[in-house]
């Protein structure tokens, strides 16, 4: 075999490999099931109850994805993953998508071979301390022991912040939140760190919420997003535009309750295109033209999706904040549907 033949063979091998990786969307349709890695212990985010029912913000994103791709939000298999398990499960192909409160960072996206969707939750790295500790700002945590999640970017965030301030801390790492918060509530660390919505969940369930204070300061942006392996462009397009579509539906005032009425009455070309009544946007992406109708009927627009799981319509009552629409003072915005 001469050099030219070897080069052609190598190019063909690369092309075949790329083609195979680009067909995950078709593989999911062929097996008629989406496999989603998520949490199973955090109500409002990812939770499996005693009756075997899954719920939460991250869970519902996968239900929406199943509705978008397969036309049925129930055609999803959930896999509960700990922090250390989440990326190996994605790397090995055990799961199709990781929707488990993963923070989007440049290093994860550009060096580890992942594509992030969204981000669909905008928050930051906050701190909770005992109310009687006298701690009112991060400056008071110099020399503190801090409970944190191992296998995440948290320890690096804290190390960079404390180093820049000439301060020190001692990390107390846990494999998961179910280990971390008991350690904090038992007094084994001076503070606990996580995104404020998740600390609010744990404080509410602590039995004595008034005994703990979430500080106003955060040390880093934590923009969370579902994750897939890099190299599946059709799958990524559907998921990214599903996220945009949920925001667009809220902008358009389309909800789970009124979507059938809107479909029957609207003459707005953009709304008709969005709902698949005109054009072939869905078909060109490899899904049905009414794919966003399936998503909205399954999990609602972005506002419904947020409020049902975390916000004003949930026991947690987390404020929309940065997760409000841009027109309402938040940062959630989507490109046009042309």
PDB file of C-alpha atoms in Angstrom, residues 31-276:
ATOM      1  CA  UNK A  31     -33.917   2.913  19.825  1.00  0.00           C
ATOM      2  CA  UNK A  32     -37.006   5.053  20.581  1.00  0.00           C
ATOM      3  CA  UNK A  33     -35.569   6.183  23.893  1.00  0.00           C
ATOM      4  CA  UNK A  34     -33.420   8.988  25.291  1.00  0.00           C
ATOM      5  CA  UNK A  35     -31.057   8.096  28.149  1.00  0.00           C
ATOM      6  CA  UNK A  36     -30.595  10.947  30.614  1.00  0.00           C
ATOM      7  CA  UNK A  37     -28.075  11.135  33.462  1.00  0.00           C
ATOM      8  CA  UNK A  38     -29.356  13.232  36.344  1.00  0.00           C
ATOM      9  CA  UNK A  39     -29.804  13.600  40.115  1.00  0.00           C
ATOM     10  CA  UNK A  40     -32.221  11.529  42.171  1.00  0.00           C
ATOM     11  CA  UNK A  41     -32.029  13.190  45.605  1.00  0.00           C
ATOM     12  CA  UNK A  42     -32.713  16.912  45.192  1.00  0.00           C
ATOM     13  CA  UNK A  43     -36.410  17.953  45.032  1.00  0.00           C
ATOM     14  CA  UNK A  44     -36.953  20.723  42.509  1.00  0.00           C
ATOM     15  CA  UNK A  45     -33.824  19.794  40.533  1.00  0.00           C
ATOM     16  CA  UNK A  46     -33.665  16.014  40.115  1.00  0.00           C
ATOM     17  CA  UNK A  47     -35.619  13.704  42.382  1.00  0.00           C
ATOM     18  CA  UNK A  48     -36.942  10.127  42.452  1.00  0.00           C
ATOM     19  CA  UNK A  49     -39.744   9.623  44.966  1.00  0.00           C
ATOM     20  CA  UNK A  50     -40.795   6.458  46.766  1.00  0.00           C
ATOM     21  CA  UNK A  51     -43.332   5.721  44.018  1.00  0.00           C
ATOM     22  CA  UNK A  52     -40.640   5.716  41.359  1.00  0.00           C
ATOM     23  CA  UNK A  53     -41.648   9.063  39.862  1.00  0.00           C
ATOM     24  CA  UNK A  54     -38.934  11.420  38.639  1.00  0.00           C
ATOM     25  CA  UNK A  55     -39.325  15.192  38.894  1.00  0.00           C
ATOM     26  CA  UNK A  56     -37.348  18.432  38.837  1.00  0.00           C
ATOM     27  CA  UNK A  57     -35.805  21.083  36.614  1.00  0.00           C
ATOM     28  CA  UNK A  58     -33.044  18.859  35.195  1.00  0.00           C
ATOM     29  CA  UNK A  59     -35.417  15.909  34.803  1.00  0.00           C
ATOM     30  CA  UNK A  60     -37.959  18.002  32.913  1.00  0.00           C
ATOM     31  CA  UNK A  61     -35.331  19.192  30.437  1.00  0.00           C
ATOM     32  CA  UNK A  62     -34.813  15.562  29.415  1.00  0.00           C
ATOM     33  CA  UNK A  63     -38.561  15.009  29.220  1.00  0.00           C
ATOM     34  CA  UNK A  64     -38.737  18.018  26.893  1.00  0.00           C
ATOM     35  CA  UNK A  65     -35.908  16.581  24.785  1.00  0.00           C
ATOM     36  CA  UNK A  66     -37.729  13.247  24.487  1.00  0.00           C
ATOM     37  CA  UNK A  67     -40.865  15.101  23.422  1.00  0.00           C
ATOM     38  CA  UNK A  68     -38.866  17.075  20.842  1.00  0.00           C
ATOM     39  CA  UNK A  69     -37.105  14.062  19.330  1.00  0.00           C
ATOM     40  CA  UNK A  70     -39.533  11.187  19.895  1.00  0.00           C
ATOM     41  CA  UNK A  71     -42.851  13.024  20.279  1.00  0.00           C
ATOM     42  CA  UNK A  72     -43.355  11.502  23.742  1.00  0.00           C
ATOM     43  CA  UNK A  73     -41.974  12.952  26.982  1.00  0.00           C
ATOM     44  CA  UNK A  74     -42.160   9.552  28.681  1.00  0.00           C
ATOM     45  CA  UNK A  75     -39.711   7.931  26.282  1.00  0.00           C
ATOM     46  CA  UNK A  76     -36.755   8.751  28.487  1.00  0.00           C
ATOM     47  CA  UNK A  77     -34.721   6.510  30.776  1.00  0.00           C
ATOM     48  CA  UNK A  78     -33.241   8.281  33.773  1.00  0.00           C
ATOM     49  CA  UNK A  79     -29.902   7.209  35.271  1.00  0.00           C
ATOM     50  CA  UNK A  80     -29.002   8.548  38.718  1.00  0.00           C
ATOM     51  CA  UNK A  81     -25.369   9.686  38.844  1.00  0.00           C
ATOM     52  CA  UNK A  82     -23.089  10.984  41.601  1.00  0.00           C
ATOM     53  CA  UNK A  83     -20.708  13.856  40.899  1.00  0.00           C
ATOM     54  CA  UNK A  84     -17.681  11.623  40.160  1.00  0.00           C
ATOM     55  CA  UNK A  85     -19.813   9.356  37.944  1.00  0.00           C
ATOM     56  CA  UNK A  86     -21.337  12.009  35.711  1.00  0.00           C
ATOM     57  CA  UNK A  87     -18.629  12.640  33.113  1.00  0.00           C
ATOM     58  CA  UNK A  88     -17.451   8.986  32.790  1.00  0.00           C
ATOM     59  CA  UNK A  89     -21.081   8.004  32.128  1.00  0.00           C
ATOM     60  CA  UNK A  90     -21.261  10.595  29.351  1.00  0.00           C
ATOM     61  CA  UNK A  91     -17.838   9.685  27.945  1.00  0.00           C
ATOM     62  CA  UNK A  92     -18.653   5.973  27.770  1.00  0.00           C
ATOM     63  CA  UNK A  93     -21.989   6.478  26.016  1.00  0.00           C
ATOM     64  CA  UNK A  94     -23.945   5.044  28.957  1.00  0.00           C
ATOM     65  CA  UNK A  95     -26.106   8.164  28.729  1.00  0.00           C
ATOM     66  CA  UNK A  96     -27.042  10.371  25.761  1.00  0.00           C
ATOM     67  CA  UNK A  97     -27.304  13.582  27.755  1.00  0.00           C
ATOM     68  CA  UNK A  98     -26.170  14.773  31.172  1.00  0.00           C
ATOM     69  CA  UNK A  99     -28.736  17.057  32.801  1.00  0.00           C
ATOM     70  CA  UNK A 100     -27.400  17.287  36.332  1.00  0.00           C
ATOM     71  CA  UNK A 101     -26.646  20.864  37.413  1.00  0.00           C
ATOM     72  CA  UNK A 102     -23.351  20.969  35.519  1.00  0.00           C
ATOM     73  CA  UNK A 103     -21.565  24.313  35.375  1.00  0.00           C
ATOM     74  CA  UNK A 104     -20.501  25.447  31.905  1.00  0.00           C
ATOM     75  CA  UNK A 105     -16.862  26.537  31.755  1.00  0.00           C
ATOM     76  CA  UNK A 106     -14.432  27.268  28.938  1.00  0.00           C
ATOM     77  CA  UNK A 107     -12.072  24.461  29.981  1.00  0.00           C
ATOM     78  CA  UNK A 108     -14.824  21.844  30.038  1.00  0.00           C
ATOM     79  CA  UNK A 109     -16.133  22.933  26.645  1.00  0.00           C
ATOM     80  CA  UNK A 110     -12.840  23.434  24.815  1.00  0.00           C
ATOM     81  CA  UNK A 111     -10.509  20.800  26.302  1.00  0.00           C
ATOM     82  CA  UNK A 112     -12.696  17.963  27.589  1.00  0.00           C
ATOM     83  CA  UNK A 113     -14.777  17.360  24.474  1.00  0.00           C
ATOM     84  CA  UNK A 114     -18.237  18.430  25.597  1.00  0.00           C
ATOM     85  CA  UNK A 115     -20.994  20.584  24.120  1.00  0.00           C
ATOM     86  CA  UNK A 116     -23.124  22.566  26.563  1.00  0.00           C
ATOM     87  CA  UNK A 117     -26.783  23.415  25.887  1.00  0.00           C
ATOM     88  CA  UNK A 118     -28.199  26.733  27.002  1.00  0.00           C
ATOM     89  CA  UNK A 119     -27.106  27.591  29.662  1.00  0.00           C
ATOM     90  CA  UNK A 120     -30.553  27.124  31.155  1.00  0.00           C
ATOM     91  CA  UNK A 121     -29.843  28.091  34.794  1.00  0.00           C
ATOM     92  CA  UNK A 122     -27.923  31.270  35.633  1.00  0.00           C
ATOM     93  CA  UNK A 123     -26.589  31.451  39.169  1.00  0.00           C
ATOM     94  CA  UNK A 124     -23.289  31.685  41.106  1.00  0.00           C
ATOM     95  CA  UNK A 125     -21.180  30.099  43.859  1.00  0.00           C
ATOM     96  CA  UNK A 126     -22.653  31.216  47.185  1.00  0.00           C
ATOM     97  CA  UNK A 127     -22.123  30.461  50.871  1.00  0.00           C
ATOM     98  CA  UNK A 128     -24.375  29.547  53.786  1.00  0.00           C
ATOM     99  CA  UNK A 129     -23.293  29.951  57.396  1.00  0.00           C
ATOM    100  CA  UNK A 130     -24.931  29.496  60.812  1.00  0.00           C
ATOM    101  CA  UNK A 131     -26.910  32.623  61.706  1.00  0.00           C
ATOM    102  CA  UNK A 132     -25.185  32.813  65.108  1.00  0.00           C
ATOM    103  CA  UNK A 133     -21.684  32.562  63.632  1.00  0.00           C
ATOM    104  CA  UNK A 134     -21.267  36.303  63.289  1.00  0.00           C
ATOM    105  CA  UNK A 135     -20.197  35.879  59.643  1.00  0.00           C
ATOM    106  CA  UNK A 136     -21.700  38.608  57.482  1.00  0.00           C
ATOM    107  CA  UNK A 137     -19.329  38.650  54.493  1.00  0.00           C
ATOM    108  CA  UNK A 138     -16.777  36.464  52.752  1.00  0.00           C
ATOM    109  CA  UNK A 139     -13.976  38.387  54.471  1.00  0.00           C
ATOM    110  CA  UNK A 140     -15.088  36.756  57.729  1.00  0.00           C
ATOM    111  CA  UNK A 141     -14.353  33.293  56.287  1.00  0.00           C
ATOM    112  CA  UNK A 142     -10.540  33.661  56.316  1.00  0.00           C
ATOM    113  CA  UNK A 143      -9.183  30.394  57.770  1.00  0.00           C
ATOM    114  CA  UNK A 144     -12.609  28.720  57.741  1.00  0.00           C
ATOM    115  CA  UNK A 145     -13.394  25.091  56.973  1.00  0.00           C
ATOM    116  CA  UNK A 146     -15.814  24.954  54.052  1.00  0.00           C
ATOM    117  CA  UNK A 147     -17.937  21.977  52.999  1.00  0.00           C
ATOM    118  CA  UNK A 148     -17.989  21.541  49.215  1.00  0.00           C
ATOM    119  CA  UNK A 149     -18.710  18.987  46.510  1.00  0.00           C
ATOM    120  CA  UNK A 150     -15.692  16.982  45.370  1.00  0.00           C
ATOM    121  CA  UNK A 151     -15.167  16.333  41.656  1.00  0.00           C
ATOM    122  CA  UNK A 152     -16.531  19.745  40.684  1.00  0.00           C
ATOM    123  CA  UNK A 153     -15.051  23.124  39.778  1.00  0.00           C
ATOM    124  CA  UNK A 154     -16.022  24.511  43.206  1.00  0.00           C
ATOM    125  CA  UNK A 155     -12.704  23.934  44.969  1.00  0.00           C
ATOM    126  CA  UNK A 156     -10.834  25.715  42.166  1.00  0.00           C
ATOM    127  CA  UNK A 157     -13.236  28.658  42.308  1.00  0.00           C
ATOM    128  CA  UNK A 158     -12.680  28.995  46.041  1.00  0.00           C
ATOM    129  CA  UNK A 159      -8.910  28.509  45.803  1.00  0.00           C
ATOM    130  CA  UNK A 160      -8.645  31.288  43.218  1.00  0.00           C
ATOM    131  CA  UNK A 161     -10.877  33.667  45.188  1.00  0.00           C
ATOM    132  CA  UNK A 162      -9.192  33.107  48.557  1.00  0.00           C
ATOM    133  CA  UNK A 163      -5.692  33.275  47.024  1.00  0.00           C
ATOM    134  CA  UNK A 164      -6.489  36.565  45.293  1.00  0.00           C
ATOM    135  CA  UNK A 165      -7.706  37.982  48.615  1.00  0.00           C
ATOM    136  CA  UNK A 166      -4.651  36.694  50.569  1.00  0.00           C
ATOM    137  CA  UNK A 167      -6.991  34.461  52.571  1.00  0.00           C
ATOM    138  CA  UNK A 168      -7.013  30.737  53.262  1.00  0.00           C
ATOM    139  CA  UNK A 169      -9.604  28.013  53.791  1.00  0.00           C
ATOM    140  CA  UNK A 170      -9.698  24.274  54.425  1.00  0.00           C
ATOM    141  CA  UNK A 171     -11.920  22.310  52.016  1.00  0.00           C
ATOM    142  CA  UNK A 172     -14.052  19.467  53.370  1.00  0.00           C
ATOM    143  CA  UNK A 173     -15.052  17.542  50.254  1.00  0.00           C
ATOM    144  CA  UNK A 174     -18.067  15.271  49.850  1.00  0.00           C
ATOM    145  CA  UNK A 175     -19.137  12.990  47.021  1.00  0.00           C
ATOM    146  CA  UNK A 176     -22.677  14.369  46.916  1.00  0.00           C
ATOM    147  CA  UNK A 177     -25.024  16.896  48.468  1.00  0.00           C
ATOM    148  CA  UNK A 178     -26.611  14.224  50.657  1.00  0.00           C
ATOM    149  CA  UNK A 179     -23.252  13.829  52.385  1.00  0.00           C
ATOM    150  CA  UNK A 180     -22.225  17.495  52.299  1.00  0.00           C
ATOM    151  CA  UNK A 181     -25.207  19.130  53.988  1.00  0.00           C
ATOM    152  CA  UNK A 182     -25.398  16.768  57.013  1.00  0.00           C
ATOM    153  CA  UNK A 183     -21.712  17.530  57.596  1.00  0.00           C
ATOM    154  CA  UNK A 184     -22.482  21.254  57.571  1.00  0.00           C
ATOM    155  CA  UNK A 185     -25.600  20.978  59.738  1.00  0.00           C
ATOM    156  CA  UNK A 186     -23.611  18.792  62.205  1.00  0.00           C
ATOM    157  CA  UNK A 187     -21.064  21.580  62.568  1.00  0.00           C
ATOM    158  CA  UNK A 188     -18.162  19.794  60.853  1.00  0.00           C
ATOM    159  CA  UNK A 189     -17.418  22.893  58.765  1.00  0.00           C
ATOM    160  CA  UNK A 190     -17.862  26.621  59.283  1.00  0.00           C
ATOM    161  CA  UNK A 191     -19.692  27.185  55.977  1.00  0.00           C
ATOM    162  CA  UNK A 192     -21.088  25.313  53.010  1.00  0.00           C
ATOM    163  CA  UNK A 193     -20.856  26.445  49.411  1.00  0.00           C
ATOM    164  CA  UNK A 194     -23.084  25.780  46.427  1.00  0.00           C
ATOM    165  CA  UNK A 195     -25.363  27.755  44.139  1.00  0.00           C
ATOM    166  CA  UNK A 196     -27.903  29.753  46.236  1.00  0.00           C
ATOM    167  CA  UNK A 197     -31.041  28.005  44.880  1.00  0.00           C
ATOM    168  CA  UNK A 198     -29.706  24.636  46.041  1.00  0.00           C
ATOM    169  CA  UNK A 199     -28.687  25.990  49.439  1.00  0.00           C
ATOM    170  CA  UNK A 200     -32.186  27.460  49.794  1.00  0.00           C
ATOM    171  CA  UNK A 201     -33.637  23.985  49.178  1.00  0.00           C
ATOM    172  CA  UNK A 202     -31.462  22.452  51.887  1.00  0.00           C
ATOM    173  CA  UNK A 203     -32.083  25.298  54.335  1.00  0.00           C
ATOM    174  CA  UNK A 204     -35.863  24.965  53.845  1.00  0.00           C
ATOM    175  CA  UNK A 205     -35.650  21.235  54.625  1.00  0.00           C
ATOM    176  CA  UNK A 206     -33.259  21.616  57.572  1.00  0.00           C
ATOM    177  CA  UNK A 207     -35.978  21.833  60.202  1.00  0.00           C
ATOM    178  CA  UNK A 208     -34.758  25.231  61.368  1.00  0.00           C
ATOM    179  CA  UNK A 209     -34.346  27.525  58.342  1.00  0.00           C
ATOM    180  CA  UNK A 210     -33.914  30.642  60.482  1.00  0.00           C
ATOM    181  CA  UNK A 211     -30.713  29.193  61.952  1.00  0.00           C
ATOM    182  CA  UNK A 212     -28.849  29.635  58.667  1.00  0.00           C
ATOM    183  CA  UNK A 213     -28.007  32.610  56.479  1.00  0.00           C
ATOM    184  CA  UNK A 214     -27.102  32.649  52.782  1.00  0.00           C
ATOM    185  CA  UNK A 215     -24.581  35.429  52.212  1.00  0.00           C
ATOM    186  CA  UNK A 216     -25.286  37.978  49.494  1.00  0.00           C
ATOM    187  CA  UNK A 217     -21.873  37.574  47.831  1.00  0.00           C
ATOM    188  CA  UNK A 218     -20.905  34.992  45.226  1.00  0.00           C
ATOM    189  CA  UNK A 219     -17.355  34.174  44.120  1.00  0.00           C
ATOM    190  CA  UNK A 220     -17.935  32.991  40.576  1.00  0.00           C
ATOM    191  CA  UNK A 221     -20.551  32.765  37.899  1.00  0.00           C
ATOM    192  CA  UNK A 222     -22.136  29.350  37.739  1.00  0.00           C
ATOM    193  CA  UNK A 223     -24.092  29.007  34.549  1.00  0.00           C
ATOM    194  CA  UNK A 224     -25.532  25.523  34.474  1.00  0.00           C
ATOM    195  CA  UNK A 225     -26.352  23.603  31.345  1.00  0.00           C
ATOM    196  CA  UNK A 226     -27.204  20.143  30.056  1.00  0.00           C
ATOM    197  CA  UNK A 227     -24.165  18.492  28.443  1.00  0.00           C
ATOM    198  CA  UNK A 228     -23.594  16.136  25.514  1.00  0.00           C
ATOM    199  CA  UNK A 229     -20.496  14.672  23.946  1.00  0.00           C
ATOM    200  CA  UNK A 230     -18.864  16.844  21.300  1.00  0.00           C
ATOM    201  CA  UNK A 231     -19.383  15.688  17.723  1.00  0.00           C
ATOM    202  CA  UNK A 232     -23.144  15.215  17.490  1.00  0.00           C
ATOM    203  CA  UNK A 233     -24.190  18.400  15.658  1.00  0.00           C
ATOM    204  CA  UNK A 234     -27.759  17.331  14.809  1.00  0.00           C
ATOM    205  CA  UNK A 235     -28.452  16.338  18.419  1.00  0.00           C
ATOM    206  CA  UNK A 236     -26.875  19.572  19.701  1.00  0.00           C
ATOM    207  CA  UNK A 237     -28.956  21.699  17.322  1.00  0.00           C
ATOM    208  CA  UNK A 238     -32.223  20.150  18.460  1.00  0.00           C
ATOM    209  CA  UNK A 239     -31.382  20.582  22.162  1.00  0.00           C
ATOM    210  CA  UNK A 240     -30.023  24.114  21.842  1.00  0.00           C
ATOM    211  CA  UNK A 241     -33.026  25.278  19.831  1.00  0.00           C
ATOM    212  CA  UNK A 242     -35.367  23.495  22.189  1.00  0.00           C
ATOM    213  CA  UNK A 243     -33.919  25.682  24.960  1.00  0.00           C
ATOM    214  CA  UNK A 244     -34.335  28.767  22.764  1.00  0.00           C
ATOM    215  CA  UNK A 245     -37.818  27.592  21.814  1.00  0.00           C
ATOM    216  CA  UNK A 246     -38.939  27.401  25.445  1.00  0.00           C
ATOM    217  CA  UNK A 247     -37.767  31.002  25.936  1.00  0.00           C
ATOM    218  CA  UNK A 248     -39.421  32.041  22.670  1.00  0.00           C
ATOM    219  CA  UNK A 249     -42.712  30.463  23.763  1.00  0.00           C
ATOM    220  CA  UNK A 250     -42.652  32.531  26.960  1.00  0.00           C
ATOM    221  CA  UNK A 251     -41.897  35.652  24.915  1.00  0.00           C
ATOM    222  CA  UNK A 252     -44.841  34.830  22.634  1.00  0.00           C
ATOM    223  CA  UNK A 253     -47.175  34.092  25.569  1.00  0.00           C
ATOM    224  CA  UNK A 254     -47.639  30.474  24.497  1.00  0.00           C
ATOM    225  CA  UNK A 255     -48.304  28.145  27.446  1.00  0.00           C
ATOM    226  CA  UNK A 256     -49.231  24.538  28.131  1.00  0.00           C
ATOM    227  CA  UNK A 257     -52.838  25.642  28.615  1.00  0.00           C
ATOM    228  CA  UNK A 258     -53.339  27.887  25.580  1.00  0.00           C
ATOM    229  CA  UNK A 259     -51.179  26.258  22.911  1.00  0.00           C
ATOM    230  CA  UNK A 260     -54.086  24.438  21.217  1.00  0.00           C
ATOM    231  CA  UNK A 261     -56.086  27.663  21.046  1.00  0.00           C
ATOM    232  CA  UNK A 262     -53.098  29.563  19.653  1.00  0.00           C
ATOM    233  CA  UNK A 263     -52.626  26.914  16.972  1.00  0.00           C
ATOM    234  CA  UNK A 264     -56.258  27.246  15.905  1.00  0.00           C
ATOM    235  CA  UNK A 265     -56.430  31.036  15.848  1.00  0.00           C
ATOM    236  CA  UNK A 266     -53.049  32.590  15.126  1.00  0.00           C
ATOM    237  CA  UNK A 267     -52.321  34.342  11.833  1.00  0.00           C
ATOM    238  CA  UNK A 268     -48.881  35.567  12.956  1.00  0.00           C
ATOM    239  CA  UNK A 269     -46.343  34.126  10.478  1.00  0.00           C
ATOM    240  CA  UNK A 270     -43.588  33.816  13.101  1.00  0.00           C
ATOM    241  CA  UNK A 271     -45.895  32.069  15.575  1.00  0.00           C
ATOM    242  CA  UNK A 272     -47.177  29.732  12.848  1.00  0.00           C
ATOM    243  CA  UNK A 273     -43.578  28.950  11.860  1.00  0.00           C
ATOM    244  CA  UNK A 274     -42.668  28.358  15.518  1.00  0.00           C
ATOM    245  CA  UNK A 275     -45.556  25.920  15.956  1.00  0.00           C
ATOM    246  CA  UNK A 276     -44.794  24.086  12.727  1.00  0.00           C
TER     247      UNK A 276
END
